[in-house]
Amino acid sequence: MSAHIDAPAEPGVAATPTSMQAALNAALRDALTEDPSVVVYGEDVGPLGGVFRVTDGLAGEFGQERVWDSPLAEAGIVGTAIGMAMYGMRPVVEMQFDAFSYPAFQQVVSHLAKMRNRTKGAVSMPVVVRIPYAGGVGGVEHHSDSSEAYWTHTPGLTVVTPSTPSDAYSMLREAIASDDPVIFLEPKSRYWPKEELALPVRTEPMCTARVVREGADVTLLAYGATVKTALEAAELGGQEGLDVEVIDLRSLSPFDDETVDKSVRKTSRAAVVHEASKFVGYGAEVAARVTERNFYYLAAPVLRVTGFDIPYPSPKLEEFHLPTAERILDALDTWDWEA
């Protein structure tokens, strides 16, 4: 049985400037209000409200039986979530920072992801693992990783990442309502920019991609923070006469082939953009998948514009590591556009 999800805001409800942090906070509050089986916990998510304040005020409002601070033990956080889910709860846990999730990797991969298959469908796992991820905030070591390739390589997990406040609200509500485990990646650099928004809001279904800018010459495939970068590249490219289409993948696993194929077959060229390193990165899967399904429509190889194949750099070097609009356009210039 899935939890109830809010209907869209009534017509006439005034929109206000809303950040992704505030939208996520509202989504958690609404889920806690509507479903007593929802619980929220993790390191510092209680009275402090989380290091990014996503859980601000929730412990005071719902009490420490519904929202509480966990020990500094990520494997224990996910392990207890698995146990609670087996007994009918809907835990939403926070990993605080991306690289902090690695101690929980074994619990996620060996148990959370496999429980439904292991029990022949008898036991569902309605667990959401929230992970603030990627760079752009000047984090030190272990505070700015892009771990999406690890999670998306694991069958049994749904892996999603919003790029806007509206998607953050809608997708988190849908993730909490899911009977299967969801890795919910929150791009840290997008926590604070605001969008005019009337909550509650429902956007496209969680496991679908969305065309956020239409174009005819090339398709940029981006997600999380890189959607903004891709849109910047599209604007710059437009000044040079290049008509760029941008797709926000939103759901990294499952992958929305239909939306991507339709765009690629229209433009005949594609590039995927992500902050994680290139080698065996998520973009490799996207490039292979797009090529396999659209080979005879492509005019050029699918490109990847990514972070470099290094450990995530120190804050002073971060700007050189992250993909930029200029790097995207430089990559597109490597194609033979006369082909």
Tab-separated table of C-alpha atoms in Angstrom:
chain	number	residue	atom	x	y	z
A	1	MET	CA	0.000	0.000	0.000
A	2	SER	CA	1.381	3.389	-0.963
A	3	ALA	CA	1.118	6.589	1.038
A	4	HIS	CA	-1.221	9.304	-0.136
A	5	ILE	CA	0.303	12.132	-2.190
A	6	ASP	CA	-0.979	15.689	-2.060
A	7	ALA	CA	-3.126	16.928	-4.894
A	8	PRO	CA	-1.782	19.990	-6.724
A	9	ALA	CA	-2.370	23.370	-5.135
A	10	GLU	CA	-5.816	24.786	-5.728
A	11	PRO	CA	-6.102	27.360	-8.535
A	12	GLY	CA	-5.602	30.822	-7.161
A	13	VAL	CA	-3.116	29.749	-4.480
A	14	ALA	CA	-0.406	32.385	-4.532
A	15	ALA	CA	3.058	31.295	-5.618
A	16	THR	CA	5.972	32.435	-3.491
A	17	PRO	CA	9.750	32.271	-3.987
A	18	THR	CA	10.664	28.774	-2.786
A	19	SER	CA	14.066	27.110	-2.590
A	20	MET	CA	14.733	23.406	-3.084
A	21	GLN	CA	15.604	23.199	0.612
A	22	ALA	CA	12.203	24.630	1.528
A	23	ALA	CA	10.394	22.430	-0.983
A	24	LEU	CA	12.033	19.298	0.416
A	25	ASN	CA	11.190	20.415	3.932
A	26	ALA	CA	7.556	20.889	2.901
A	27	ALA	CA	7.462	17.490	1.229
A	28	LEU	CA	8.716	15.794	4.386
A	29	ARG	CA	6.274	17.753	6.546
A	30	ASP	CA	3.314	16.831	4.327
A	31	ALA	CA	4.323	13.173	4.215
A	32	LEU	CA	4.726	13.037	8.008
A	33	THR	CA	1.345	14.711	8.437
A	34	GLU	CA	-0.547	12.425	6.130
A	35	ASP	CA	1.007	9.062	6.927
A	36	PRO	CA	1.876	7.966	10.478
A	37	SER	CA	4.132	5.229	9.113
A	38	VAL	CA	6.607	7.822	7.776
A	39	VAL	CA	9.639	8.474	9.989
A	40	VAL	CA	12.667	10.697	9.335
A	41	TYR	CA	16.096	10.220	10.852
A	42	GLY	CA	19.806	10.617	10.273
A	43	GLU	CA	22.756	12.546	11.633
A	44	ASP	CA	21.698	15.979	12.959
A	45	VAL	CA	18.263	15.901	11.302
A	46	GLY	CA	16.504	16.407	14.675
A	47	PRO	CA	16.724	19.668	16.663
A	48	LEU	CA	19.426	21.090	14.346
A	49	GLY	CA	17.272	20.500	11.279
A	50	GLY	CA	20.047	18.948	9.219
A	51	VAL	CA	23.237	20.595	8.009
A	52	PHE	CA	21.327	21.965	5.011
A	53	ARG	CA	18.204	22.631	7.120
A	54	VAL	CA	16.076	20.310	5.010
A	55	THR	CA	14.503	18.882	8.188
A	56	ASP	CA	14.268	22.244	9.951
A	57	GLY	CA	11.441	22.311	12.499
A	58	LEU	CA	10.235	18.764	11.893
A	59	ALA	CA	11.476	17.276	15.175
A	60	GLY	CA	9.703	19.975	17.163
A	61	GLU	CA	6.521	19.567	15.167
A	62	PHE	CA	6.299	15.785	15.050
A	63	GLY	CA	8.311	14.774	18.083
A	64	GLN	CA	11.419	12.679	18.398
A	65	GLU	CA	9.501	9.447	17.876
A	66	ARG	CA	8.931	10.502	14.245
A	67	VAL	CA	12.031	12.649	13.572
A	68	TRP	CA	15.262	11.955	15.418
A	69	ASP	CA	19.034	12.142	15.429
A	70	SER	CA	20.789	8.880	14.696
A	71	PRO	CA	24.237	7.833	15.858
A	72	LEU	CA	27.121	8.583	13.490
A	73	ALA	CA	26.720	5.174	11.847
A	74	GLU	CA	25.509	5.153	8.243
A	75	ALA	CA	25.362	1.357	7.965
A	76	GLY	CA	23.179	1.356	11.064
A	77	ILE	CA	20.925	4.059	9.626
A	78	VAL	CA	20.149	2.023	6.517
A	79	GLY	CA	20.133	-1.287	8.388
A	80	THR	CA	17.499	-0.107	10.841
A	81	ALA	CA	15.491	1.389	7.971
A	82	ILE	CA	15.392	-2.030	6.331
A	83	GLY	CA	14.096	-3.570	9.551
A	84	MET	CA	11.453	-0.884	10.045
A	85	ALA	CA	10.284	-1.213	6.444
A	86	MET	CA	9.811	-4.947	6.978
A	87	TYR	CA	7.406	-4.061	9.787
A	88	GLY	CA	5.356	-1.561	7.788
A	89	MET	CA	7.169	1.731	8.353
A	90	ARG	CA	8.261	4.178	5.644
A	91	PRO	CA	11.680	5.461	6.738
A	92	VAL	CA	13.219	8.492	5.064
A	93	VAL	CA	16.874	8.621	6.052
A	94	GLU	CA	19.569	11.202	5.388
A	95	MET	CA	23.219	10.451	4.626
A	96	GLN	CA	24.205	14.076	5.415
A	97	PHE	CA	26.934	14.170	2.707
A	98	ASP	CA	27.484	12.043	-0.388
A	99	ALA	CA	30.714	10.317	0.586
A	100	PHE	CA	29.346	9.596	4.055
A	101	SER	CA	27.057	7.053	2.405
A	102	TYR	CA	29.866	4.630	1.575
A	103	PRO	CA	29.833	2.884	4.971
A	104	ALA	CA	26.172	2.103	4.208
A	105	PHE	CA	26.962	0.750	0.746
A	106	GLN	CA	26.850	-2.886	1.845
A	107	GLN	CA	23.467	-2.486	3.513
A	108	VAL	CA	22.027	-0.763	0.433
A	109	VAL	CA	23.461	-3.078	-2.199
A	110	SER	CA	23.256	-6.420	-0.386
A	111	HIS	CA	19.961	-6.000	1.462
A	112	LEU	CA	17.889	-2.915	0.665
A	113	ALA	CA	18.079	-3.398	-3.097
A	114	LYS	CA	17.583	-7.163	-3.047
A	115	MET	CA	14.900	-7.762	-0.428
A	116	ARG	CA	11.920	-7.823	-2.787
A	117	ASN	CA	13.702	-10.183	-5.166
A	118	ARG	CA	15.012	-12.314	-2.309
A	119	THR	CA	11.492	-12.790	-0.911
A	120	LYS	CA	9.877	-13.348	-4.331
A	121	GLY	CA	7.951	-10.103	-3.955
A	122	ALA	CA	6.600	-10.831	-0.476
A	123	VAL	CA	8.543	-8.058	1.278
A	124	SER	CA	8.573	-4.514	-0.086
A	125	MET	CA	11.134	-1.906	0.910
A	126	PRO	CA	9.533	1.571	1.106
A	127	VAL	CA	12.764	3.295	2.123
A	128	VAL	CA	14.048	6.638	0.827
A	129	VAL	CA	17.766	7.347	1.234
A	130	ARG	CA	18.319	11.081	0.822
A	131	ILE	CA	21.854	11.991	-0.217
A	132	PRO	CA	23.047	15.590	-0.690
A	133	TYR	CA	25.538	15.089	-3.544
A	134	ALA	CA	27.980	16.642	-5.996
A	135	GLY	CA	29.876	19.905	-5.808
A	136	GLY	CA	29.475	23.618	-6.173
A	137	VAL	CA	29.531	24.493	-2.474
A	138	GLY	CA	33.259	24.340	-1.757
A	139	GLY	CA	33.037	21.226	0.379
A	140	VAL	CA	36.143	19.527	1.712
A	141	GLU	CA	37.091	15.875	1.245
A	142	HIS	CA	34.155	13.431	1.609
A	143	HIS	CA	31.682	16.321	1.241
A	144	SER	CA	31.478	16.620	-2.563
A	145	ASP	CA	31.217	13.330	-4.404
A	146	SER	CA	29.032	12.185	-7.272
A	147	SER	CA	28.215	8.585	-6.452
A	148	GLU	CA	25.387	8.029	-8.924
A	149	ALA	CA	27.246	5.337	-10.878
A	150	TYR	CA	27.470	3.134	-7.766
A	151	TRP	CA	23.755	3.307	-7.086
A	152	THR	CA	22.528	3.083	-10.672
A	153	HIS	CA	24.648	-0.019	-11.245
A	154	THR	CA	22.626	-1.793	-8.558
A	155	PRO	CA	19.421	-3.519	-9.749
A	156	GLY	CA	16.530	-3.045	-7.375
A	157	LEU	CA	17.110	0.643	-6.690
A	158	THR	CA	15.304	3.617	-8.151
A	159	VAL	CA	17.768	6.519	-8.415
A	160	VAL	CA	16.445	10.031	-9.009
A	161	THR	CA	17.666	13.609	-8.708
A	162	PRO	CA	15.635	16.817	-9.013
A	163	SER	CA	17.017	20.041	-10.456
A	164	THR	CA	14.245	22.444	-9.403
A	165	PRO	CA	12.268	23.154	-6.213
A	166	SER	CA	9.018	21.992	-7.818
A	167	ASP	CA	10.535	18.682	-8.867
A	168	ALA	CA	12.149	18.326	-5.454
A	169	TYR	CA	8.768	18.509	-3.736
A	170	SER	CA	6.899	16.333	-6.206
A	171	MET	CA	9.574	13.687	-6.639
A	172	LEU	CA	10.232	13.325	-2.911
A	173	ARG	CA	6.528	12.843	-2.225
A	174	GLU	CA	6.430	10.179	-4.931
A	175	ALA	CA	9.606	8.556	-3.617
A	176	ILE	CA	8.152	8.298	-0.095
A	177	ALA	CA	4.978	6.788	-1.538
A	178	SER	CA	6.937	4.156	-3.465
A	179	ASP	CA	6.962	0.603	-2.132
A	180	ASP	CA	10.485	0.116	-3.450
A	181	PRO	CA	13.745	1.712	-2.275
A	182	VAL	CA	14.658	5.080	-3.747
A	183	ILE	CA	18.080	6.738	-3.692
A	184	PHE	CA	17.150	10.414	-3.694
A	185	LEU	CA	20.138	12.501	-4.782
A	186	GLU	CA	19.883	16.182	-3.855
A	187	PRO	CA	22.281	18.503	-5.742
A	188	LYS	CA	23.780	20.634	-2.989
A	189	SER	CA	24.479	23.630	-5.212
A	190	ARG	CA	20.778	23.814	-6.070
A	191	TYR	CA	19.474	23.923	-2.487
A	192	TRP	CA	19.135	27.703	-2.329
A	193	PRO	CA	18.083	29.205	-5.737
A	194	LYS	CA	14.362	29.958	-5.640
A	195	GLU	CA	11.422	29.345	-7.944
A	196	GLU	CA	7.950	30.888	-7.831
A	197	LEU	CA	5.982	27.979	-6.476
A	198	ALA	CA	2.616	27.201	-4.907
A	199	LEU	CA	2.751	24.042	-2.811
A	200	PRO	CA	1.745	21.293	-2.954
A	201	VAL	CA	2.781	20.772	-6.552
A	202	ARG	CA	2.787	17.750	-8.829
A	203	THR	CA	5.215	17.692	-11.739
A	204	GLU	CA	5.894	14.927	-14.245
A	205	PRO	CA	6.023	11.342	-12.889
A	206	MET	CA	9.198	10.638	-10.910
A	207	CYS	CA	10.683	8.097	-13.317
A	208	THR	CA	10.494	10.229	-16.445
A	209	ALA	CA	12.773	12.727	-18.161
A	210	ARG	CA	11.674	16.181	-19.263
A	211	VAL	CA	12.594	18.423	-22.182
A	212	VAL	CA	13.400	21.742	-20.506
A	213	ARG	CA	14.535	23.568	-23.646
A	214	GLU	CA	13.632	22.638	-27.190
A	215	GLY	CA	16.151	22.776	-30.010
A	216	ALA	CA	16.933	21.210	-33.373
A	217	ASP	CA	20.733	20.854	-33.645
A	218	VAL	CA	21.922	18.861	-30.629
A	219	THR	CA	20.553	17.222	-27.471
A	220	LEU	CA	22.251	17.897	-24.136
A	221	LEU	CA	21.432	15.258	-21.511
A	222	ALA	CA	21.925	16.552	-17.977
A	223	TYR	CA	20.664	16.004	-14.444
A	224	GLY	CA	20.831	17.657	-11.061
A	225	ALA	CA	23.088	20.695	-10.996
A	226	THR	CA	24.287	20.204	-14.564
A	227	VAL	CA	20.850	21.046	-15.953
A	228	LYS	CA	21.601	24.689	-15.151
A	229	THR	CA	25.014	24.351	-16.814
A	230	ALA	CA	23.477	22.792	-19.911
A	231	LEU	CA	20.934	25.586	-20.149
A	232	GLU	CA	23.751	28.142	-19.913
A	233	ALA	CA	25.540	26.350	-22.747
A	234	ALA	CA	22.342	26.382	-24.775
A	235	GLU	CA	22.025	30.138	-24.346
A	236	LEU	CA	25.655	30.737	-25.301
A	237	GLY	CA	25.347	28.361	-28.221
A	238	GLY	CA	22.266	30.176	-29.380
A	239	GLN	CA	24.321	33.358	-29.698
A	240	GLU	CA	26.494	31.441	-32.160
A	241	GLY	CA	23.544	30.092	-34.117
A	242	LEU	CA	23.392	26.675	-32.443
A	243	ASP	CA	19.892	25.459	-31.561
A	244	VAL	CA	20.352	23.293	-28.434
A	245	GLU	CA	17.769	21.022	-26.849
A	246	VAL	CA	18.228	20.281	-23.137
A	247	ILE	CA	16.775	17.260	-21.363
A	248	ASP	CA	16.676	16.924	-17.583
A	249	LEU	CA	16.965	13.159	-17.075
A	250	ARG	CA	15.498	13.397	-13.515
A	251	SER	CA	15.387	9.607	-13.174
A	252	LEU	CA	18.832	8.023	-13.585
A	253	SER	CA	17.461	4.519	-13.032
A	254	PRO	CA	15.083	3.596	-14.558
A	255	PHE	CA	16.099	5.508	-17.680
A	256	ASP	CA	13.475	7.241	-19.804
A	257	ASP	CA	14.490	5.926	-23.218
A	258	GLU	CA	11.367	7.195	-24.930
A	259	THR	CA	11.944	10.895	-24.212
A	260	VAL	CA	15.666	10.688	-24.979
A	261	ASP	CA	15.239	8.669	-28.181
A	262	LYS	CA	12.645	11.083	-29.515
A	263	SER	CA	14.981	14.021	-28.996
A	264	VAL	CA	18.100	12.338	-30.378
A	265	ARG	CA	16.276	11.171	-33.481
A	266	LYS	CA	15.227	14.777	-34.050
A	267	THR	CA	18.628	16.418	-33.514
A	268	SER	CA	20.912	13.493	-34.559
A	269	ARG	CA	23.562	14.592	-32.044
A	270	ALA	CA	23.836	14.143	-28.286
A	271	ALA	CA	26.144	14.908	-25.381
A	272	VAL	CA	25.736	13.928	-21.746
A	273	VAL	CA	26.939	16.225	-18.957
A	274	HIS	CA	27.752	15.234	-15.384
A	275	GLU	CA	30.029	16.253	-12.518
A	276	ALA	CA	31.311	12.768	-11.727
A	277	SER	CA	34.522	11.511	-13.315
A	278	LYS	CA	34.287	10.155	-16.857
A	279	PHE	CA	35.847	6.667	-16.660
A	280	VAL	CA	33.036	4.118	-16.153
A	281	GLY	CA	30.861	7.026	-15.134
A	282	TYR	CA	27.103	7.341	-15.593
A	283	GLY	CA	27.646	9.091	-18.919
A	284	ALA	CA	29.260	5.948	-20.332
A	285	GLU	CA	26.001	4.066	-19.842
A	286	VAL	CA	23.999	6.900	-21.355
A	287	ALA	CA	26.293	7.153	-24.389
A	288	ALA	CA	26.172	3.403	-24.966
A	289	ARG	CA	22.426	3.250	-24.515
A	290	VAL	CA	21.744	6.164	-26.844
A	291	THR	CA	24.086	4.702	-29.461
A	292	GLU	CA	22.597	1.205	-29.290
A	293	ARG	CA	19.075	2.473	-29.718
A	294	ASN	CA	19.700	5.296	-32.187
A	295	PHE	CA	22.812	4.363	-34.166
A	296	TYR	CA	21.310	4.966	-37.591
A	297	TYR	CA	19.946	8.358	-36.543
A	298	LEU	CA	23.250	9.710	-35.209
A	299	ALA	CA	25.446	12.042	-37.258
A	300	ALA	CA	28.312	11.941	-34.747
A	301	PRO	CA	29.492	9.997	-31.681
A	302	VAL	CA	27.728	10.714	-28.391
A	303	LEU	CA	29.988	12.969	-26.304
A	304	ARG	CA	30.586	13.120	-22.560
A	305	VAL	CA	31.437	16.344	-20.725
A	306	THR	CA	32.315	15.429	-17.158
A	307	GLY	CA	34.480	15.981	-14.134
A	308	PHE	CA	38.061	14.791	-14.480
A	309	ASP	CA	39.296	11.312	-13.534
A	310	ILE	CA	40.694	12.428	-10.197
A	311	PRO	CA	39.579	12.345	-6.578
A	312	TYR	CA	37.254	15.253	-6.023
A	313	PRO	CA	39.521	18.333	-5.717
A	314	SER	CA	39.874	20.852	-2.929
A	315	PRO	CA	37.492	23.837	-2.858
A	316	LYS	CA	40.070	26.120	-4.506
A	317	LEU	CA	40.254	23.844	-7.546
A	318	GLU	CA	36.582	22.935	-7.747
A	319	GLU	CA	35.771	25.466	-10.471
A	320	PHE	CA	38.295	23.786	-12.788
A	321	HIS	CA	36.808	20.335	-12.172
A	322	LEU	CA	33.135	20.987	-12.721
A	323	PRO	CA	31.761	21.062	-16.282
A	324	THR	CA	31.046	24.568	-17.543
A	325	ALA	CA	29.046	25.954	-20.432
A	326	GLU	CA	32.299	26.780	-22.189
A	327	ARG	CA	33.583	23.211	-21.825
A	328	ILE	CA	30.321	21.892	-23.238
A	329	LEU	CA	30.533	24.169	-26.279
A	330	ASP	CA	34.216	23.306	-26.764
A	331	ALA	CA	33.232	19.631	-26.826
A	332	LEU	CA	30.517	20.258	-29.388
A	333	ASP	CA	33.090	22.045	-31.549
A	334	THR	CA	35.023	18.764	-31.881
A	335	TRP	CA	32.307	17.362	-34.118
A	336	ASP	CA	32.405	17.701	-37.884
A	337	TRP	CA	29.219	19.681	-38.300
A	338	GLU	CA	29.319	19.226	-42.072
A	339	ALA	CA	28.876	15.455	-41.708
